[in-house]
């Protein structure tokens, strides 16, 4: 569910970035760029969370 919201946020901030760049508004374009990076990072973390939990679970079982 969180991954879906992260991808939705990525789409929304990409639209904000496009609107800022198209209207020659550097502040809006900059906020859109930052939002894309944050949303992309959130989507990657959500997508990799199951693999990370399984990895650290297996490492913990070996200790």
PDB file of N, CA, C and O in Angstrom:
ATOM      1  N   UNK A   1       0.827  -1.195   0.000  1.00  0.00           N
ATOM      2  CA  UNK A   1       0.000   0.000   0.000  1.00  0.00           C
ATOM      3  C   UNK A   1       0.866   1.251   0.000  1.00  0.00           C
ATOM      4  O   UNK A   1       0.567   2.197  -0.698  1.00  0.00           O
ATOM      5  N   UNK A   2       1.929   1.241   0.825  1.00  0.00           N
ATOM      6  CA  UNK A   2       2.794   2.415   0.873  1.00  0.00           C
ATOM      7  C   UNK A   2       3.539   2.627  -0.433  1.00  0.00           C
ATOM      8  O   UNK A   2       3.791   3.772  -0.821  1.00  0.00           O
ATOM      9  N   UNK A   3       3.889   1.540  -1.110  1.00  0.00           N
ATOM     10  CA  UNK A   3       4.580   1.675  -2.384  1.00  0.00           C
ATOM     11  C   UNK A   3       3.668   2.330  -3.421  1.00  0.00           C
ATOM     12  O   UNK A   3       4.129   3.143  -4.227  1.00  0.00           O
ATOM     13  N   UNK A   4       2.394   2.008  -3.382  1.00  0.00           N
ATOM     14  CA  UNK A   4       1.438   2.617  -4.306  1.00  0.00           C
ATOM     15  C   UNK A   4       1.329   4.115  -4.030  1.00  0.00           C
ATOM     16  O   UNK A   4       1.306   4.932  -4.964  1.00  0.00           O
ATOM     17  N   UNK A   5       1.297   4.494  -2.748  1.00  0.00           N
ATOM     18  CA  UNK A   5       1.236   5.913  -2.405  1.00  0.00           C
ATOM     19  C   UNK A   5       2.513   6.641  -2.800  1.00  0.00           C
ATOM     20  O   UNK A   5       2.466   7.802  -3.222  1.00  0.00           O
ATOM     21  N   UNK A   6       3.650   5.974  -2.677  1.00  0.00           N
ATOM     22  CA  UNK A   6       4.911   6.593  -3.077  1.00  0.00           C
ATOM     23  C   UNK A   6       4.951   6.835  -4.581  1.00  0.00           C
ATOM     24  O   UNK A   6       5.408   7.884  -5.038  1.00  0.00           O
ATOM     25  N   UNK A   7       4.458   5.889  -5.359  1.00  0.00           N
ATOM     26  CA  UNK A   7       4.415   6.059  -6.807  1.00  0.00           C
ATOM     27  C   UNK A   7       3.407   7.151  -7.186  1.00  0.00           C
ATOM     28  O   UNK A   7       3.663   7.954  -8.083  1.00  0.00           O
ATOM     29  N   UNK A   8       2.289   7.216  -6.482  1.00  0.00           N
ATOM     30  CA  UNK A   8       1.314   8.275  -6.727  1.00  0.00           C
ATOM     31  C   UNK A   8       1.916   9.647  -6.412  1.00  0.00           C
ATOM     32  O   UNK A   8       1.733  10.602  -7.174  1.00  0.00           O
ATOM     33  N   UNK A   9       2.663   9.731  -5.318  1.00  0.00           N
ATOM     34  CA  UNK A   9       3.345  10.981  -4.972  1.00  0.00           C
ATOM     35  C   UNK A   9       4.377  11.339  -6.038  1.00  0.00           C
ATOM     36  O   UNK A   9       4.530  12.511  -6.388  1.00  0.00           O
ATOM     37  N   UNK A  10       5.066  10.339  -6.567  1.00  0.00           N
ATOM     38  CA  UNK A  10       6.044  10.573  -7.626  1.00  0.00           C
ATOM     39  C   UNK A  10       5.373  11.172  -8.860  1.00  0.00           C
ATOM     40  O   UNK A  10       5.892  12.114  -9.463  1.00  0.00           O
ATOM     41  N   UNK A  11       4.224  10.665  -9.216  1.00  0.00           N
ATOM     42  CA  UNK A  11       3.497  11.186 -10.369  1.00  0.00           C
ATOM     43  C   UNK A  11       3.050  12.624 -10.116  1.00  0.00           C
ATOM     44  O   UNK A  11       3.193  13.492 -10.984  1.00  0.00           O
ATOM     45  N   UNK A  12       2.550  12.895  -8.923  1.00  0.00           N
ATOM     46  CA  UNK A  12       2.046  14.232  -8.604  1.00  0.00           C
ATOM     47  C   UNK A  12       3.178  15.259  -8.617  1.00  0.00           C
ATOM     48  O   UNK A  12       3.043  16.335  -9.209  1.00  0.00           O
ATOM     49  N   UNK A  13       4.310  14.936  -7.985  1.00  0.00           N
ATOM     50  CA  UNK A  13       5.400  15.912  -7.952  1.00  0.00           C
ATOM     51  C   UNK A  13       6.069  16.052  -9.316  1.00  0.00           C
ATOM     52  O   UNK A  13       6.612  17.116  -9.624  1.00  0.00           O
ATOM     53  N   UNK A  14       6.009  15.030 -10.142  1.00  0.00           N
ATOM     54  CA  UNK A  14       6.507  15.176 -11.511  1.00  0.00           C
ATOM     55  C   UNK A  14       5.645  16.170 -12.289  1.00  0.00           C
ATOM     56  O   UNK A  14       6.156  16.971 -13.077  1.00  0.00           O
ATOM     57  N   UNK A  15       4.342  16.139 -12.040  1.00  0.00           N
ATOM     58  CA  UNK A  15       3.438  17.110 -12.664  1.00  0.00           C
ATOM     59  C   UNK A  15       3.734  18.518 -12.156  1.00  0.00           C
ATOM     60  O   UNK A  15       3.767  19.485 -12.933  1.00  0.00           O
ATOM     61  N   UNK A  16       3.993  18.642 -10.849  1.00  0.00           N
ATOM     62  CA  UNK A  16       4.346  19.943 -10.272  1.00  0.00           C
ATOM     63  C   UNK A  16       5.646  20.450 -10.888  1.00  0.00           C
ATOM     64  O   UNK A  16       5.761  21.637 -11.233  1.00  0.00           O
ATOM     65  N   UNK A  17       6.625  19.575 -11.042  1.00  0.00           N
ATOM     66  CA  UNK A  17       7.892  19.951 -11.651  1.00  0.00           C
ATOM     67  C   UNK A  17       7.665  20.432 -13.081  1.00  0.00           C
ATOM     68  O   UNK A  17       8.222  21.458 -13.503  1.00  0.00           O
ATOM     69  N   UNK A  18       6.842  19.715 -13.840  1.00  0.00           N
ATOM     70  CA  UNK A  18       6.565  20.103 -15.230  1.00  0.00           C
ATOM     71  C   UNK A  18       5.844  21.447 -15.300  1.00  0.00           C
ATOM     72  O   UNK A  18       6.167  22.284 -16.152  1.00  0.00           O
ATOM     73  N   UNK A  19       4.888  21.654 -14.408  1.00  0.00           N
ATOM     74  CA  UNK A  19       4.185  22.931 -14.402  1.00  0.00           C
ATOM     75  C   UNK A  19       5.116  24.078 -14.024  1.00  0.00           C
ATOM     76  O   UNK A  19       5.026  25.172 -14.593  1.00  0.00           O
ATOM     77  N   UNK A  20       5.989  23.858 -13.072  1.00  0.00           N
ATOM     78  CA  UNK A  20       6.948  24.884 -12.679  1.00  0.00           C
ATOM     79  C   UNK A  20       7.924  25.211 -13.793  1.00  0.00           C
ATOM     80  O   UNK A  20       8.253  26.382 -14.015  1.00  0.00           O
ATOM     81  N   UNK A  21       8.397  24.196 -14.485  1.00  0.00           N
ATOM     82  CA  UNK A  21       9.333  24.426 -15.584  1.00  0.00           C
ATOM     83  C   UNK A  21       8.635  25.096 -16.766  1.00  0.00           C
ATOM     84  O   UNK A  21       9.219  25.963 -17.426  1.00  0.00           O
ATOM     85  N   UNK A  22       7.389  24.737 -17.012  1.00  0.00           N
ATOM     86  CA  UNK A  22       6.652  25.290 -18.145  1.00  0.00           C
ATOM     87  C   UNK A  22       6.242  26.736 -17.904  1.00  0.00           C
ATOM     88  O   UNK A  22       6.160  27.525 -18.848  1.00  0.00           O
ATOM     89  N   UNK A  23       5.994  27.096 -16.642  1.00  0.00           N
ATOM     90  CA  UNK A  23       5.558  28.457 -16.336  1.00  0.00           C
ATOM     91  C   UNK A  23       6.720  29.364 -15.933  1.00  0.00           C
ATOM     92  O   UNK A  23       6.498  30.475 -15.460  1.00  0.00           O
ATOM     93  N   UNK A  24       7.947  28.908 -16.106  1.00  0.00           N
ATOM     94  CA  UNK A  24       9.163  29.658 -15.760  1.00  0.00           C
ATOM     95  C   UNK A  24       9.176  30.075 -14.296  1.00  0.00           C
ATOM     96  O   UNK A  24       9.537  31.189 -13.954  1.00  0.00           O
ATOM     97  N   UNK A  25       8.749  29.159 -13.427  1.00  0.00           N
ATOM     98  CA  UNK A  25       8.739  29.394 -11.996  1.00  0.00           C
ATOM     99  C   UNK A  25       9.819  28.507 -11.375  1.00  0.00           C
ATOM    100  O   UNK A  25       9.594  27.320 -11.134  1.00  0.00           O
ATOM    101  N   UNK A  26      11.005  29.078 -11.112  1.00  0.00           N
ATOM    102  CA  UNK A  26      12.106  28.232 -10.628  1.00  0.00           C
ATOM    103  C   UNK A  26      11.863  27.658  -9.236  1.00  0.00           C
ATOM    104  O   UNK A  26      12.344  26.566  -8.930  1.00  0.00           O
ATOM    105  N   UNK A  27      11.127  28.366  -8.389  1.00  0.00           N
ATOM    106  CA  UNK A  27      10.861  27.837  -7.049  1.00  0.00           C
ATOM    107  C   UNK A  27       9.981  26.588  -7.137  1.00  0.00           C
ATOM    108  O   UNK A  27      10.265  25.581  -6.480  1.00  0.00           O
ATOM    109  N   UNK A  28       8.944  26.646  -7.936  1.00  0.00           N
ATOM    110  CA  UNK A  28       8.049  25.496  -8.091  1.00  0.00           C
ATOM    111  C   UNK A  28       8.769  24.333  -8.765  1.00  0.00           C
ATOM    112  O   UNK A  28       8.593  23.173  -8.370  1.00  0.00           O
ATOM    113  N   UNK A  29       9.607  24.637  -9.750  1.00  0.00           N
ATOM    114  CA  UNK A  29      10.360  23.574 -10.422  1.00  0.00           C
ATOM    115  C   UNK A  29      11.358  22.924  -9.461  1.00  0.00           C
ATOM    116  O   UNK A  29      11.533  21.703  -9.465  1.00  0.00           O
ATOM    117  N   UNK A  30      11.989  23.738  -8.621  1.00  0.00           N
ATOM    118  CA  UNK A  30      12.940  23.189  -7.651  1.00  0.00           C
ATOM    119  C   UNK A  30      12.256  22.317  -6.621  1.00  0.00           C
ATOM    120  O   UNK A  30      12.779  21.272  -6.225  1.00  0.00           O
ATOM    121  N   UNK A  31      11.085  22.748  -6.157  1.00  0.00           N
ATOM    122  CA  UNK A  31      10.338  21.928  -5.201  1.00  0.00           C
ATOM    123  C   UNK A  31       9.886  20.624  -5.855  1.00  0.00           C
ATOM    124  O   UNK A  31       9.848  19.579  -5.210  1.00  0.00           O
ATOM    125  N   UNK A  32       9.546  20.691  -7.133  1.00  0.00           N
ATOM    126  CA  UNK A  32       9.165  19.474  -7.849  1.00  0.00           C
ATOM    127  C   UNK A  32      10.320  18.504  -7.976  1.00  0.00           C
ATOM    128  O   UNK A  32      10.157  17.296  -7.811  1.00  0.00           O
ATOM    129  N   UNK A  33      11.519  19.026  -8.260  1.00  0.00           N
ATOM    130  CA  UNK A  33      12.702  18.175  -8.366  1.00  0.00           C
ATOM    131  C   UNK A  33      12.993  17.483  -7.038  1.00  0.00           C
ATOM    132  O   UNK A  33      13.278  16.284  -7.003  1.00  0.00           O
ATOM    133  N   UNK A  34      12.944  18.249  -5.960  1.00  0.00           N
ATOM    134  CA  UNK A  34      13.184  17.672  -4.641  1.00  0.00           C
ATOM    135  C   UNK A  34      12.121  16.623  -4.312  1.00  0.00           C
ATOM    136  O   UNK A  34      12.429  15.555  -3.776  1.00  0.00           O
ATOM    137  N   UNK A  35      10.877  16.917  -4.649  1.00  0.00           N
ATOM    138  CA  UNK A  35       9.797  15.967  -4.399  1.00  0.00           C
ATOM    139  C   UNK A  35       9.974  14.674  -5.167  1.00  0.00           C
ATOM    140  O   UNK A  35       9.675  13.591  -4.652  1.00  0.00           O
ATOM    141  N   UNK A  36      10.458  14.776  -6.401  1.00  0.00           N
ATOM    142  CA  UNK A  36      10.710  13.573  -7.200  1.00  0.00           C
ATOM    143  C   UNK A  36      11.780  12.717  -6.536  1.00  0.00           C
ATOM    144  O   UNK A  36      11.634  11.496  -6.440  1.00  0.00           O
ATOM    145  N   UNK A  37      12.840  13.347  -6.054  1.00  0.00           N
ATOM    146  CA  UNK A  37      13.899  12.575  -5.388  1.00  0.00           C
ATOM    147  C   UNK A  37      13.399  11.902  -4.116  1.00  0.00           C
ATOM    148  O   UNK A  37      13.699  10.732  -3.861  1.00  0.00           O
ATOM    149  N   UNK A  38      12.620  12.623  -3.322  1.00  0.00           N
ATOM    150  CA  UNK A  38      12.099  12.053  -2.078  1.00  0.00           C
ATOM    151  C   UNK A  38      11.119  10.917  -2.365  1.00  0.00           C
ATOM    152  O   UNK A  38      11.178   9.850  -1.751  1.00  0.00           O
ATOM    153  N   UNK A  39      10.204  11.133  -3.309  1.00  0.00           N
ATOM    154  CA  UNK A  39       9.216  10.103  -3.640  1.00  0.00           C
ATOM    155  C   UNK A  39       9.883   8.879  -4.255  1.00  0.00           C
ATOM    156  O   UNK A  39       9.485   7.739  -3.974  1.00  0.00           O
ATOM    157  N   UNK A  40      10.903   9.094  -5.074  1.00  0.00           N
ATOM    158  CA  UNK A  40      11.625   7.970  -5.661  1.00  0.00           C
ATOM    159  C   UNK A  40      12.356   7.166  -4.585  1.00  0.00           C
ATOM    160  O   UNK A  40      12.340   5.935  -4.594  1.00  0.00           O
ATOM    161  N   UNK A  41      12.968   7.874  -3.641  1.00  0.00           N
ATOM    162  CA  UNK A  41      13.630   7.187  -2.530  1.00  0.00           C
ATOM    163  C   UNK A  41      12.642   6.395  -1.692  1.00  0.00           C
ATOM    164  O   UNK A  41      12.922   5.269  -1.283  1.00  0.00           O
ATOM    165  N   UNK A  42      11.474   6.974  -1.435  1.00  0.00           N
ATOM    166  CA  UNK A  42      10.450   6.268  -0.656  1.00  0.00           C
ATOM    167  C   UNK A  42       9.955   5.028  -1.401  1.00  0.00           C
ATOM    168  O   UNK A  42       9.748   3.973  -0.786  1.00  0.00           O
ATOM    169  N   UNK A  43       9.773   5.140  -2.698  1.00  0.00           N
ATOM    170  CA  UNK A  43       9.314   3.986  -3.480  1.00  0.00           C
ATOM    171  C   UNK A  43      10.364   2.874  -3.479  1.00  0.00           C
ATOM    172  O   UNK A  43      10.027   1.687  -3.373  1.00  0.00           O
ATOM    173  N   UNK A  44      11.632   3.239  -3.561  1.00  0.00           N
ATOM    174  CA  UNK A  44      12.700   2.231  -3.548  1.00  0.00           C
ATOM    175  C   UNK A  44      12.768   1.537  -2.191  1.00  0.00           C
ATOM    176  O   UNK A  44      12.889   0.312  -2.113  1.00  0.00           O
ATOM    177  N   UNK A  45      12.685   2.312  -1.118  1.00  0.00           N
ATOM    178  CA  UNK A  45      12.726   1.722   0.224  1.00  0.00           C
ATOM    179  C   UNK A  45      11.527   0.805   0.458  1.00  0.00           C
ATOM    180  O   UNK A  45      11.671  -0.291   1.008  1.00  0.00           O
ATOM    181  N   UNK A  46      10.344   1.233   0.037  1.00  0.00           N
ATOM    182  CA  UNK A  46       9.151   0.385   0.205  1.00  0.00           C
ATOM    183  C   UNK A  46       9.266  -0.897  -0.614  1.00  0.00           C
ATOM    184  O   UNK A  46       8.882  -1.971  -0.155  1.00  0.00           O
ATOM    185  N   UNK A  47       9.794  -0.778  -1.814  1.00  0.00           N
ATOM    186  CA  UNK A  47       9.933  -1.959  -2.664  1.00  0.00           C
ATOM    187  C   UNK A  47      10.975  -2.937  -2.145  1.00  0.00           C
ATOM    188  O   UNK A  47      10.836  -4.148  -2.284  1.00  0.00           O
ATOM    189  N   UNK A  48      12.023  -2.403  -1.533  1.00  0.00           N
ATOM    190  CA  UNK A  48      13.111  -3.259  -1.048  1.00  0.00           C
ATOM    191  C   UNK A  48      12.918  -3.697   0.395  1.00  0.00           C
ATOM    192  O   UNK A  48      13.740  -4.457   0.921  1.00  0.00           O
ATOM    193  N   UNK A  49      11.866  -3.269   1.049  1.00  0.00           N
ATOM    194  CA  UNK A  49      11.707  -3.546   2.483  1.00  0.00           C
ATOM    195  C   UNK A  49      11.586  -5.038   2.780  1.00  0.00           C
ATOM    196  O   UNK A  49      12.165  -5.511   3.769  1.00  0.00           O
ATOM    197  N   UNK A  50      10.868  -5.779   1.972  1.00  0.00           N
ATOM    198  CA  UNK A  50      10.713  -7.215   2.224  1.00  0.00           C
ATOM    199  C   UNK A  50      12.062  -7.920   2.105  1.00  0.00           C
ATOM    200  O   UNK A  50      12.423  -8.753   2.946  1.00  0.00           O
ATOM    201  N   UNK A  51      12.828  -7.564   1.096  1.00  0.00           N
ATOM    202  CA  UNK A  51      14.148  -8.165   0.921  1.00  0.00           C
ATOM    203  C   UNK A  51      15.068  -7.801   2.078  1.00  0.00           C
ATOM    204  O   UNK A  51      15.821  -8.654   2.575  1.00  0.00           O
ATOM    205  N   UNK A  52      15.022  -6.553   2.521  1.00  0.00           N
ATOM    206  CA  UNK A  52      15.869  -6.136   3.640  1.00  0.00           C
ATOM    207  C   UNK A  52      15.492  -6.850   4.929  1.00  0.00           C
ATOM    208  O   UNK A  52      16.376  -7.293   5.678  1.00  0.00           O
ATOM    209  N   UNK A  53      14.207  -6.979   5.197  1.00  0.00           N
ATOM    210  CA  UNK A  53      13.772  -7.665   6.413  1.00  0.00           C
ATOM    211  C   UNK A  53      14.187  -9.123   6.374  1.00  0.00           C
ATOM    212  O   UNK A  53      14.694  -9.663   7.367  1.00  0.00           O
ATOM    213  N   UNK A  54      14.014  -9.781   5.243  1.00  0.00           N
ATOM    214  CA  UNK A  54      14.415 -11.186   5.121  1.00  0.00           C
ATOM    215  C   UNK A  54      15.920 -11.354   5.286  1.00  0.00           C
ATOM    216  O   UNK A  54      16.383 -12.302   5.929  1.00  0.00           O
ATOM    217  N   UNK A  55      16.690 -10.438   4.715  1.00  0.00           N
ATOM    218  CA  UNK A  55      18.145 -10.518   4.841  1.00  0.00           C
ATOM    219  C   UNK A  55      18.569 -10.405   6.295  1.00  0.00           C
ATOM    220  O   UNK A  55      19.350 -11.228   6.796  1.00  0.00           O
ATOM    221  N   UNK A  56      18.065  -9.386   6.989  1.00  0.00           N
ATOM    222  CA  UNK A  56      18.476  -9.195   8.375  1.00  0.00           C
ATOM    223  C   UNK A  56      17.891 -10.267   9.289  1.00  0.00           C
ATOM    224  O   UNK A  56      18.484 -10.605  10.310  1.00  0.00           O
ATOM    225  N   UNK A  57      16.753 -10.839   8.938  1.00  0.00           N
ATOM    226  CA  UNK A  57      16.215 -11.952   9.715  1.00  0.00           C
ATOM    227  C   UNK A  57      17.151 -13.158   9.616  1.00  0.00           C
ATOM    228  O   UNK A  57      17.454 -13.800  10.627  1.00  0.00           O
ATOM    229  N   UNK A  58      17.610 -13.446   8.411  1.00  0.00           N
ATOM    230  CA  UNK A  58      18.519 -14.580   8.225  1.00  0.00           C
ATOM    231  C   UNK A  58      19.861 -14.338   8.903  1.00  0.00           C
ATOM    232  O   UNK A  58      20.445 -15.268   9.471  1.00  0.00           O
ATOM    233  N   UNK A  59      20.357 -13.109   8.865  1.00  0.00           N
ATOM    234  CA  UNK A  59      21.599 -12.790   9.566  1.00  0.00           C
ATOM    235  C   UNK A  59      21.416 -12.962  11.071  1.00  0.00           C
ATOM    236  O   UNK A  59      22.288 -13.489  11.765  1.00  0.00           O
ATOM    237  N   UNK A  60      20.277 -12.540  11.586  1.00  0.00           N
ATOM    238  CA  UNK A  60      20.002 -12.685  13.011  1.00  0.00           C
ATOM    239  C   UNK A  60      19.853 -14.131  13.451  1.00  0.00           C
ATOM    240  O   UNK A  60      20.190 -14.480  14.583  1.00  0.00           O
ATOM    241  N   UNK A  61      19.382 -14.987  12.590  1.00  0.00           N
ATOM    242  CA  UNK A  61      19.248 -16.401  12.920  1.00  0.00           C
ATOM    243  C   UNK A  61      20.599 -17.104  12.995  1.00  0.00           C
ATOM    244  O   UNK A  61      20.728 -18.116  13.659  1.00  0.00           O
ATOM    245  N   UNK A  62      21.602 -16.569  12.307  1.00  0.00           N
ATOM    246  CA  UNK A  62      22.922 -17.191  12.299  1.00  0.00           C
ATOM    247  C   UNK A  62      23.748 -16.790  13.520  1.00  0.00           C
ATOM    248  O   UNK A  62      24.750 -17.435  13.813  1.00  0.00           O
ATOM    249  N   UNK A  63      23.346 -15.750  14.213  1.00  0.00           N
ATOM    250  CA  UNK A  63      24.123 -15.274  15.352  1.00  0.00           C
ATOM    251  C   UNK A  63      23.917 -16.184  16.550  1.00  0.00           C
ATOM    252  O   UNK A  63      22.919 -16.707  16.831  1.00  0.00           O
TER     253      UNK A  63
END
